[in-house]
Amino acid sequence: MDISTQQEADAHRKILNRLKRARGQLNGVIDTFEANGQCKDVVTQLAAVSSALDKAGFAIIANAMRNCLMDDGREPEMTPEELEKLFLSLA
């Protein structure tokens, strides 16, 4: 496995871990809400989930941008304009 393939695999693993962590946090929000937990606790947990998903989204786009900028003979998956639109959709 060459360096760029290894870096891509590492980035994929890190992003997947972020998404799984967010899923766990969301399960916590649901559990707290189902148990009629305090509104403050539910909102605080929900904010953490939202932040985790934003960070995962930014990491996915950053990885796509990095891959798009690498000239390894492959056709890019997205144009720079498509990447920009995708990035701005997170805002």
Backbone as a ProteinNet text record, in pm:
[ID]
protein_1_A
[PRIMARY]
MDISTQQEADAHRKILNRLKRARGQLNGVIDTFEANGQCKDVVTQLAAVSSALDKAGFAIIANAMRNCLMDDGREPEMTPEELEKLFLSLA
[TERTIARY]
85.6	0	89.9	71.2	154.7	105.2	181.9	153.6	17.1	-15.1	-143.3	-260.1	-246.1	-351.1	-363.4	-250.9	-251.9	-314.6	-280	-337.8	-488.5	-532	-674.7	-746.6	-685.9	-745.4	-752	-647	-646.1	-754.8	-767.5	-869.7	-1009	-1029.8	-1159.4	-1191.7	-1093	-1111.8	-1145.7	-1075	-1099.9	-1239.9	-1280.7	-1414.3	-1520.6	-1500.2	-1595.9	-1606.6	-1494.2	-1496	-1575.1	-1558.5	-1634.2	-1784.4	-1821.9	-1964	-2022.2	-1945.8	-1993.2	-2006.3	-1912.7	-1920.7	-2046.1	-2074.5	-2194.8	-2320.1	-2318.5	-2432.6	-2453.3	-2344.7	-2354	-2409.4	-2363.9	-2415.1	-2564.1	-2605.1	-2746.3	-2830.7	-2779	-2850.1	-2868	-2767	-2777	-2884.6	-2894.2	-2998.2	-3135.9	-3152.6	-3281.2	-3316.6	-3219	-3243.6	-3285.2	-3214.2	-3245.8	-3384.7	-3416.4	-3547.3	-3658.9	-3637.3	-3738.1	-3760.6	-3656.4	-3666.3	-3716.6	-3766.5	-3814.8	-3707.6	-3585.5	-3473.8	-3491	-3404.8	-3407.3	-3385.6	-3461.3	-3450.2	-3305.9	-3243.9	-3106	-3012.2	-3029.3	-2944	-2964.3	-3090.8	-3121.1	-3058.8	-3077.3	-3024.8	-2872.1	-2810.2	-2663.9	-2610.8	-2674.3	-2631.8	-2656.4	-2767.8	-2799.4	-2697.9	-2654.2	-2551.5	-2421.2	-2388.1	-2266.5	-2277.9	-2395.8	-2417.3	-2402.8	-2464.4	-2458.2	-2313.9	-2238	-2097.4	-2017	-2043	-1971.4	-2001.3	-2127.2	-2163.5	-2102.2	-2099.5	-2034.9	-1887.7	-1819.4	-1676.9	-1654.7	-1742	-1730.6	-1752.5	-1850.1	-1875.7	-1757.7	-1699.9	-1582.5	-1465.5	-1449	-1340.4	-1361.4	-1485.3	-1515.1	-1481.3	-1521.4	-1494.5	-1345.6	-1277.9	-1133.1	-1060.9	-1104.6	-1044.2	-1069.8	-1191.2	-1223.5	-1141.2	-1122.2	-1041.5	-896.7	-845.1	-707.6	-692.1	-788.1	-782.6	-798.3	-879.6	-902	-775.4	-699.8	-579.2	-461.2	-467.7	-358.8	-369.9	-262.4	-262.4	-196.3	-275.8	-221.4	-274.5	-320.1	-368.3	-514.8	-577.5	-719.5	-805.3	-921.8	-1020.1	-1078.7	-1081.7	-1137.1	-1285.3	-1326.6	-1466.2	-1557.6	-1506.8	-1586.4	-1502.9	-1570.8	-1503.3	-1484.2	-1393.7	-1378.7	-1510.1	-1589.2	-1717.7	-1812.9	-1814.2	-1899	-1853.5	-1721.6	-1669.1	-1708.8	-1699.8	-1737	-1884.8	-1969.8	-2113.2	-2139.5	-2071.2	-2086.6	-2041.1	-1927.9	-1874.8	-1972.4	-2025.8	-2116.9	-2249.7	-2284.5	-2409.8	-2403.9	-2284.2	-2269.4	-2286.6	-2277.7	-2286.4	-2429.1
-117.5	0	123.3	212.8	332	435.2	541.9	640.6	705.2	745.1	812.4	718.8	591.2	494.2	474.1	469.3	454.9	577.4	695.9	818.6	821.6	778	774.5	675.7	560.4	460	512.6	581.6	639.9	746.4	831.4	936.4	874.2	770.4	701.5	643.3	581.1	521.1	627.4	740.3	847.9	906.8	924.5	978.6	880.9	753.4	651.6	649.7	663.7	670.2	791.1	905.3	1025.1	1001.5	940.2	914.7	816.5	715.4	618.1	682.5	772.2	844	931.4	997.4	1080.8	995.3	876.6	786.2	748.6	721	689.4	806.6	927.6	1046.5	1064.6	1040.3	1053.3	951	831.1	730.9	780.3	848.6	905.6	1013.2	1096.2	1199	1133.2	1032.3	962.4	899	833.4	769.7	872.5	984.5	1089.2	1146.3	1167.6	1222.5	1124.2	996.5	894.1	880.3	905.6	896.1	1026.8	1116.8	1248.2	1324.1	1318.4	1388.3	1538.9	1605.4	1751.2	1809.8	1911.9	1979.7	2025.1	2080.2	2129.2	2015.6	1898.2	1783.6	1738.6	1733.9	1691.6	1788.4	1917.4	2018.4	2017.4	2002	1996	1876.6	1761.2	1641.5	1657.8	1719.8	1741	1833.9	1935.5	2026	1950.5	1857.1	1776.8	1689.5	1632.1	1549.9	1635.8	1751.8	1841.9	1880.4	1912.6	1948.5	1831	1712.1	1593	1566.4	1583.2	1562.2	1668.7	1794.2	1900.4	1868	1826.3	1794.2	1677.4	1578.4	1465.5	1513.1	1599.2	1653.1	1731.6	1816	1892.6	1800	1694.8	1599.6	1527.3	1491.8	1425.6	1518.3	1644.4	1739.5	1769.8	1784.5	1809.2	1693.5	1571.8	1454.7	1455.7	1490.6	1497.4	1605.1	1718.9	1826.4	1782.2	1713.7	1665.3	1568.6	1478.3	1382	1450.3	1554.4	1626.8	1700.5	1750.1	1825.9	1737	1610.1	1518.4	1477.9	1492.9	1456.7	1320.8	1216.7	1082.1	1013.1	1093.7	1037.5	997.9	1001.2	966.4	1087.9	1060.5	1165.7	1206	1334.9	1375.1	1339.2	1302.3	1266.6	1387.9	1505.5	1628.1	1743.3	1840.4	1962.6	2051.2	2147	2240	2311.8	2341.9	2408.1	2317	2188.8	2093.1	2078.9	2077.2	2070.1	2193.1	2309.2	2432.7	2430	2387.1	2379.2	2282	2169.3	2070.2	2127	2195.4	2255.9	2358.8	2443.2	2547.9	2492.1	2372.3	2312.3	2279.7	2272.9	2246.8	2372.7	2487.6	2614.5	2646.5
0	0	0	-98.6	-102.5	-0.9	12.9	117	97.6	-25.3	-45.7	-18.2	-53.1	-24.1	126.1	195.6	341.1	407	358	412.9	391.1	274.1	244	335.6	358.7	447.9	591.2	635.2	769.7	784	682.9	686.4	690.9	611.5	609.1	746.8	808.5	941	1044.6	1041.3	1137.7	1120.1	995.5	968.8	1016.1	987.9	1031.8	1184.4	1252.9	1399.9	1449.4	1383.3	1420.8	1405.5	1293.7	1268.4	1369.6	1404.3	1503.2	1641.1	1674.2	1800.3	1803.6	1691.3	1683	1697.2	1638.7	1651.6	1798.8	1868.8	2011	2090.6	2056.7	2124.4	2096	1971.9	1936.8	2011.9	2027	2107.2	2250.8	2303.3	2437	2445	2341.5	2336.5	2337.5	2254.7	2245.7	2379.7	2440.9	2571.2	2676.3	2679.5	2776.5	2750.8	2624.6	2589.8	2624.1	2592.4	2623.5	2773.8	2850.7	2996.7	3058.5	2971.7	3017.6	3094.1	3039.3	3102.4	3096.9	3167.7	3172.7	3032.7	3001.7	2872.2	2847.6	2950.7	2939.5	2899	2957.5	2924.9	2781	2737.7	2600.7	2500.6	2523.9	2431.3	2430.4	2546.4	2553.9	2475.6	2494.1	2420.9	2271.2	2235.4	2094.7	2029	2102.2	2050.2	2025.1	2113.1	2094.6	1970.1	1947.2	1827.4	1702.4	1704.7	1590.1	1558.2	1661	1643.1	1587.8	1639.4	1592.2	1445.3	1405.7	1265.5	1175.4	1222.9	1145.6	1122.7	1228.7	1216.7	1121.5	1126.6	1034.1	890.9	871.4	737.6	684.6	769.2	727.4	695.6	773.9	748.7	616.1	585.4	458	342.1	353.3	245.2	235	348.1	345.5	278.6	307.6	245.5	94.9	55.5	-87.2	-156.2	-88.4	-146.5	-162.6	-62.3	-68.9	-186.2	-200.3	-310.2	-444.8	-449.4	-573.8	-617.4	-520.1	-551.1	-588.8	-549.8	-581.9	-728.1	-800	-941.5	-955.8	-947.8	-961.6	-1086.9	-1180.8	-1305.9	-1304.8	-1188	-1180.7	-1214.1	-1265.4	-1288.5	-1153.2	-1118.6	-989.5	-979.2	-857.1	-834	-845.6	-807.4	-809.1	-861	-919.9	-961.7	-838.8	-846.6	-734.1	-700.2	-801.3	-777.8	-700.1	-733.6	-661.8	-516.5	-496.2	-359.5	-279.1	-342.1	-273.1	-234.6	-326.6	-298	-183.2	-185.1	-79.2	55	53.6	175.4	232.1	145.6	190.9	239.8	197.1	243.8	393	449.4	592.6	676.9	612	686.8	726.4
[MASK]
+++++++++++++++++++++++++++++++++++++++++++++++++++++++++++++++++++++++++++++++++++++++++++

